[in-house]
Amino acid sequence: MARRALITGITGQDGSYLAEHLLSQGYEVWGLARGQANPRVSRMRKLLADVRIVRGDLLDQGSLISAVERVQPDEVYNLGAISFVPMSWEQAELTAEVTGMGVLRMLEAIRVCSGISRGSSPTGQIRFYQASSSEMFGQVSETPQNERTSFHPRSPYGVAKAYGHFLTQNYRESYGMFAVSGILFNHESPRRGAEFVTRKVSLGVARIKLGLASELRLGNLEARRDWGFAGDYVRAMHLMLQAPTPEDYVIGTGHMKSVRELVEAAFSAAGLDWERYVVTDPALHRPAEVDLLCADPKKARTQLGWEPTVSFDELVAMMVESDIRLLSDGGDPDQDSSWP
Ligand code: NAP
Ligand code: GDD
């Protein structure tokens, strides 16, 4: 019988790539989707007709229990979250509820449905993946960051992720559950939300190239990130749940670039000089910035055999080309039909 996976956050960037990957591995894939008429579900369905949908919300404990009872998954990937860092200052409580408490609710749903209690030794258990984040490192204490680097989160989002991270570890240690966290550094793709800087830049370049805009407004150009390709990173999620023992892993490329370098690369991929078009806007700076993030992915390489396959320049060119194509064809990045 096919193995069964349940993915929260199925309508997001990672949900779509992970579903594709698991389907290619022969899994029966279920996605948890919230809302009565979520337009992102039909967008996802156009790409992934074989994904089955179960309704549920990370804010609603009962719905998660029902979803686990119905799907009877072998593996649960918890990707659902408020994931845009600036929004986490504007809606800090909601971020804590979805991104933080949502992890507790999902773990409890698995624990209750599996009949796990203190002292019981779980057998045939559901394996759980938590989408932890390099944002937990925040104001970094060392560079590069590895699985032992301390956390100093700099946003309500980072704090909520740290809660989910420690809770996952705690359920592993308290109940013997196969529960792991992937500490993933920034990963991008043509399916990235338009609010994140890489996609904002690739869409901005495409609009300027096609004469649809004359400038691109950005915030802090000096921040540095370790950017990789989302398609590579979902393979790591799957590998973590196939490992013989439940452990946490850092996933990133080990290379860091500034937002300024991202902008240079993206404009140059379209044959444009960025300095003619980019305007910096102090209103786009964050209350507290994460200045730099750079992964040390050695553990994932040696224990999981995981390697990224797409370089920074290839990623930027892929996104710029995709957005030029999208806008040339009259697509709208905010509409269902335009999702590449
Ligand atoms: P994304 O595109 O923003 O997707 C977020 C998903 O969460 C969407 O499917 C959204 O569904 C869902 N969601 C929001 N509120 C929910 C709720 N109350 N109940 C259930 N689902 C809810 O994020 P992503 O880039 O794919 O990232 C996936 C996960 O990895 C997130 O947890 C993110 O924080 C984490 N992460 C991402 C990165 C990265 O660089 N991409 C790095 C480290 C960690 P709706 O359609 O209903 O809004
Ligand atoms: N979004 C955005 N918009 N960011 C900008 C802009 C802008 O106009 N100008 C400069 N930046 C800088 C931000 O200040 C930040 O330092 C950097 O670009 C990256 O911002 P985002 O792309 O929004 O991503 P993030 O690093 O805050 O968070 C992403 O990666 C995390 C992993 O480290 C998200 O995907 C999180 O969910 C994820 O956990």
XYZ file of C-alpha atoms and ligand atoms in Angstrom:
427
model
C 0.000 0.000 0.000
C 1.211 3.526 -0.778
C 2.623 5.501 2.125
C 0.392 8.378 3.130
C 1.583 11.935 3.835
C -0.375 14.835 5.310
C 0.995 18.327 4.537
C -0.159 21.501 6.280
C 0.599 24.629 4.234
C -0.225 22.767 1.007
C -1.135 26.033 -0.784
C 2.264 27.596 -0.032
C 5.520 27.488 -1.947
C 7.015 24.538 -0.062
C 3.729 22.636 0.124
C 3.545 22.498 -3.667
C 7.141 21.345 -4.171
C 6.914 18.810 -1.361
C 3.646 17.400 -2.725
C 5.224 17.053 -6.169
C 8.225 15.292 -4.692
C 6.185 12.890 -2.557
C 3.838 12.077 -5.446
C 6.894 11.250 -7.562
C 7.980 8.864 -4.766
C 4.639 7.021 -4.915
C 3.016 8.584 -1.815
C -0.679 9.233 -1.406
C -0.573 12.970 -0.608
C -3.140 14.834 1.462
C -3.074 18.596 1.988
C -4.695 20.367 4.933
C -6.434 23.499 3.631
C -8.249 26.128 5.644
C -11.201 28.337 4.802
C -14.526 27.820 3.120
C -13.421 28.945 -0.346
C -9.661 29.318 -0.330
C -8.666 30.484 -3.852
C -5.146 29.163 -3.323
C -6.550 25.619 -3.189
C -7.785 25.803 -6.797
C -4.451 27.314 -7.856
C -2.635 24.422 -6.186
C -5.017 21.911 -7.779
C -4.176 23.157 -11.273
C -0.599 22.169 -10.619
C -1.196 19.096 -8.484
C -4.434 17.395 -9.449
C -3.544 14.246 -7.494
C -3.360 15.897 -4.061
C -6.340 15.112 -1.842
C -7.666 17.886 0.367
C -8.790 17.645 3.966
C -10.215 20.752 5.628
C -8.596 22.033 8.793
C -6.929 24.965 10.453
C -3.902 25.196 12.742
C -6.052 27.402 14.998
C -8.584 24.611 15.513
C -7.494 21.586 17.573
C -10.568 19.502 16.745
C -10.078 19.963 13.010
C -6.516 18.655 13.246
C -7.598 15.582 15.205
C -10.298 14.912 12.599
C -7.788 15.345 9.772
C -5.328 12.877 11.308
C -8.148 10.389 12.030
C -9.408 10.638 8.453
C -6.072 10.531 6.616
C -4.275 8.011 8.881
C -0.922 9.382 7.693
C 2.462 7.707 7.966
C 4.139 11.134 7.802
C 2.969 14.643 8.737
C 4.776 17.720 7.411
C 3.806 20.870 9.322
C 4.529 23.705 6.857
C 1.521 25.902 7.672
C 2.421 29.246 9.246
C 2.190 33.000 9.116
C 5.562 33.085 7.352
C 6.139 36.731 6.369
C 8.382 38.267 9.032
C 7.082 41.907 8.817
C 3.507 40.678 9.281
C 4.529 39.112 12.560
C 4.938 42.554 14.150
C 1.565 43.697 12.810
C -0.252 40.530 13.935
C 1.960 39.208 16.690
C -0.779 37.342 18.521
C -2.044 35.616 15.374
C 1.538 34.676 14.508
C 1.999 33.149 17.963
C -1.262 31.222 17.542
C -0.639 29.865 14.034
C 3.154 29.618 13.781
C 3.760 28.705 17.439
C 0.649 27.156 19.034
C -0.242 25.493 15.721
C 2.741 23.193 16.260
C 1.420 22.185 19.674
C -2.027 21.476 18.223
C -0.587 19.342 15.416
C 1.641 17.377 17.803
C -1.302 16.856 20.171
C -3.495 15.647 17.289
C -0.850 13.046 16.425
C -0.311 12.071 20.055
C -4.027 11.638 20.788
C -4.787 9.775 17.532
C -1.817 7.464 18.100
C -2.839 6.714 21.691
C 0.508 7.928 23.009
C 0.773 8.884 26.660
C 3.588 9.230 29.187
C 5.375 5.953 29.639
C 3.838 4.291 26.568
C 6.308 3.180 23.912
C 4.899 4.190 20.547
C 5.037 1.622 17.767
C 4.127 2.056 14.103
C 4.118 5.725 14.824
C 3.388 8.742 12.645
C 6.588 10.604 11.743
C 6.396 14.388 12.190
C 8.358 17.135 10.400
C 8.342 20.700 11.756
C 9.293 23.609 9.472
C 11.766 25.410 11.732
C 13.627 28.444 10.474
C 17.039 30.104 10.430
C 15.157 33.189 11.722
C 15.495 31.527 15.147
C 19.235 32.345 15.051
C 18.334 36.031 14.571
C 21.186 38.082 16.014
C 23.697 35.363 15.304
C 26.238 34.259 17.889
C 28.512 32.587 15.322
C 28.867 32.187 11.550
C 28.056 29.847 9.896
C 25.148 28.551 11.985
C 24.759 24.842 12.744
C 22.443 22.607 14.812
C 24.165 23.664 18.056
C 24.158 27.445 17.468
C 22.143 29.330 20.101
C 18.905 31.150 19.236
C 18.311 34.906 19.511
C 15.141 35.523 17.471
C 14.516 39.110 16.339
C 10.803 39.065 15.435
C 7.547 37.632 16.788
C 7.828 35.153 13.894
C 11.279 33.994 15.036
C 10.045 33.646 18.611
C 7.015 31.598 17.508
C 9.268 29.322 15.426
C 11.603 28.831 18.405
C 8.600 27.731 20.495
C 7.573 25.215 17.827
C 11.136 24.002 17.541
C 11.614 23.345 21.253
C 8.170 21.797 21.507
C 8.964 19.330 18.721
C 12.160 18.389 20.543
C 10.171 18.100 23.772
C 7.574 15.711 22.291
C 10.422 13.590 20.955
C 12.048 13.446 24.378
C 8.842 13.188 26.464
C 6.867 10.691 24.389
C 9.484 9.013 22.205
C 7.760 10.389 19.111
C 9.585 10.476 15.766
C 9.374 14.288 15.640
C 12.080 16.338 13.922
C 12.763 19.919 12.879
C 14.454 21.079 9.722
C 16.138 24.426 10.381
C 15.802 25.749 6.858
C 17.517 28.845 5.544
C 15.801 31.051 2.938
C 14.634 29.115 -0.108
C 12.986 30.578 -3.134
C 11.486 29.719 -6.521
C 9.121 31.069 -9.183
C 6.326 30.036 -6.777
C 7.609 32.249 -3.944
C 5.086 34.714 -2.483
C 5.390 38.184 -4.056
C 6.005 39.826 -0.649
C 9.390 38.140 -0.087
C 12.418 40.031 -1.347
C 13.621 37.622 -4.069
C 10.221 37.484 -5.778
C 9.616 41.206 -5.221
C 12.880 41.806 -7.062
C 12.256 39.294 -9.890
C 8.755 40.691 -10.448
C 10.110 44.264 -10.242
C 12.778 43.503 -12.841
C 10.194 41.886 -15.130
C 7.851 44.903 -14.850
C 10.698 47.339 -15.619
C 11.940 45.201 -18.513
C 8.447 45.170 -20.046
C 7.891 48.908 -19.504
C 5.206 48.303 -16.848
C 7.122 50.102 -14.060
C 9.962 52.595 -13.784
C 11.315 51.921 -10.275
C 11.585 49.274 -7.552
C 11.328 50.329 -3.879
C 13.259 48.232 -1.383
C 14.320 48.350 2.265
C 17.667 47.295 3.720
C 20.075 46.367 0.904
C 22.865 45.320 3.301
C 21.099 42.335 4.915
C 22.709 39.028 3.934
C 20.987 35.696 3.474
C 21.823 32.136 2.448
C 19.423 31.674 -0.480
C 18.708 28.278 -2.086
C 16.095 26.668 -4.346
C 12.886 25.401 -2.681
C 12.798 22.275 -4.884
C 16.082 21.163 -3.317
C 14.966 21.876 0.238
C 11.795 19.746 0.184
C 13.953 16.708 -0.639
C 15.734 17.326 2.653
C 12.414 17.363 4.544
C 11.562 13.941 3.161
C 15.037 12.548 3.856
C 14.814 13.636 7.510
C 11.712 11.477 7.993
C 13.429 8.452 6.391
C 16.459 8.634 8.730
C 16.944 5.773 11.217
C 16.756 8.139 14.220
C 14.819 11.383 14.750
C 17.254 14.317 14.621
C 17.194 18.001 13.669
C 19.144 19.309 10.667
C 20.295 22.672 9.298
C 19.537 23.032 5.579
C 21.174 25.748 3.465
C 23.829 26.272 0.815
C 26.644 27.603 3.038
C 26.933 30.724 0.838
C 25.680 34.162 1.742
C 24.760 37.127 -0.506
C 23.464 40.609 0.298
C 20.153 42.002 -0.929
C 22.300 44.424 -2.976
C 24.021 41.454 -4.688
C 20.617 39.862 -5.303
C 19.421 43.064 -6.963
C 22.568 43.359 -9.104
C 22.245 39.737 -10.269
C 18.528 40.037 -11.049
C 18.785 43.266 -13.073
C 21.836 41.997 -14.884
C 19.984 38.750 -15.803
C 17.583 41.029 -17.722
C 20.363 43.193 -19.187
C 19.504 46.188 -16.935
C 21.576 48.464 -14.663
C 19.971 48.266 -11.194
C 21.232 51.667 -10.035
C 18.909 53.408 -12.503
C 15.793 51.843 -11.017
C 16.175 50.862 -7.343
C 14.981 53.323 -4.697
C 15.551 52.603 -1.017
C 12.698 53.369 1.335
C 13.272 53.604 5.127
C 9.605 52.654 5.641
C 10.528 49.140 4.453
C 13.165 48.648 7.165
C 12.191 46.311 10.017
C 11.920 47.204 13.731
C 14.732 44.700 14.372
C 16.756 43.253 11.501
C 18.496 39.926 11.100
C 21.730 41.169 9.545
C 23.151 37.917 8.284
C 22.371 34.230 8.020
C 24.681 31.547 6.638
C 24.190 27.797 7.034
C 26.651 25.098 7.932
C 24.829 22.137 6.280
C 27.576 19.603 7.022
C 25.380 17.308 9.120
C 22.728 17.051 6.374
C 25.412 16.374 3.799
C 27.144 13.637 5.756
C 24.138 11.956 7.430
C 21.392 12.447 4.833
C 23.510 12.712 1.683
C 21.661 15.972 0.907
C 23.186 18.534 -1.477
C 21.688 21.636 -3.094
C 21.716 21.496 -6.907
C 20.850 25.083 -7.919
C 23.353 27.942 -7.480
C 22.428 31.491 -6.456
C 22.944 32.845 -10.000
C 20.879 30.011 -11.509
C 18.093 30.633 -8.982
C 17.965 34.368 -9.688
C 17.988 33.816 -13.474
C 15.235 31.156 -13.130
C 12.997 33.576 -11.194
C 13.610 36.573 -13.473
C 13.007 34.539 -16.646
C 9.864 33.013 -15.178
C 8.419 36.414 -14.219
C 9.227 37.989 -17.580
C 7.422 35.062 -19.220
C 4.510 35.308 -16.799
C 3.945 39.041 -17.305
C 4.546 38.846 -21.077
C 1.733 36.290 -21.257
C -0.557 38.724 -19.437
C -0.428 36.777 -16.160
C -1.050 38.364 -12.780
C 1.077 36.976 -9.945
C -1.845 37.452 -7.534
C -4.322 35.458 -9.608
C -4.822 31.690 -9.635
C -4.094 31.115 -13.285
C -0.735 32.790 -13.262
C 1.070 30.495 -10.853
C 3.904 28.981 -12.849
P 4.133 30.167 2.515
O 4.266 30.083 1.024
O 3.882 31.492 3.144
O 2.942 29.165 2.934
C 2.382 29.223 4.215
C 1.227 28.229 4.275
O 0.654 28.266 5.590
C 0.099 28.502 3.282
O -0.250 27.302 2.647
C -1.047 28.969 4.174
O -2.303 28.605 3.670
C -0.763 28.168 5.445
N -1.457 28.686 6.613
C -1.486 29.973 7.060
N -2.279 30.061 8.142
C -2.757 28.808 8.389
C -3.634 28.267 9.366
N -4.222 29.012 10.317
N -3.922 26.943 9.310
C -3.359 26.152 8.333
N -2.530 26.616 7.380
C -2.234 27.934 7.419
O 5.409 29.529 3.217
P 6.594 28.632 2.601
O 7.650 29.528 2.076
O 6.014 27.582 1.762
O 7.195 28.001 3.933
C 6.674 26.781 4.468
C 7.021 26.706 5.948
O 8.432 26.738 6.106
C 6.482 27.838 6.797
O 6.193 27.309 8.061
C 7.656 28.797 6.913
O 7.554 29.570 8.083
C 8.802 27.806 6.964
N 10.095 28.289 6.456
C 10.164 28.827 5.215
C 11.393 29.228 4.720
C 11.531 29.821 3.341
O 12.565 30.427 3.059
N 10.552 29.640 2.461
C 12.554 29.062 5.504
C 12.425 28.480 6.775
C 11.189 28.080 7.236
P -3.452 29.622 3.158
O -3.551 29.406 1.694
O -4.659 29.134 3.873
O -3.046 30.998 3.549
N 10.402 41.349 2.023
C 11.271 42.333 1.786
N 10.870 43.414 1.056
N 12.511 42.232 2.312
C 13.379 43.239 2.042
C 13.033 44.349 1.274
C 11.709 44.447 0.771
O 11.331 45.414 0.109
N 14.126 45.151 1.190
C 15.105 44.563 1.875
N 14.660 43.402 2.403
C 15.442 42.494 3.266
C 14.767 42.206 4.608
O 14.965 43.301 5.506
C 15.480 40.914 5.011
O 16.679 41.235 5.659
C 15.800 40.247 3.677
O 15.553 41.227 2.652
C 14.981 38.997 3.374
O 13.605 39.294 3.565
P 12.434 38.262 3.135
O 12.615 37.847 1.730
O 11.136 38.905 3.508
O 12.739 36.958 3.996
P 13.137 36.761 5.544
O 14.587 36.432 5.582
O 12.645 37.852 6.389
O 12.277 35.473 5.929
C 12.170 34.339 5.045
O 13.173 33.405 5.368
C 13.061 32.828 6.676
C 14.237 31.858 6.843
O 15.377 32.568 7.232
C 10.748 33.764 5.211
O 10.556 32.775 4.223
C 10.582 33.126 6.571
O 9.325 32.451 6.631
C 11.727 32.120 6.776
O 11.613 31.489 8.024
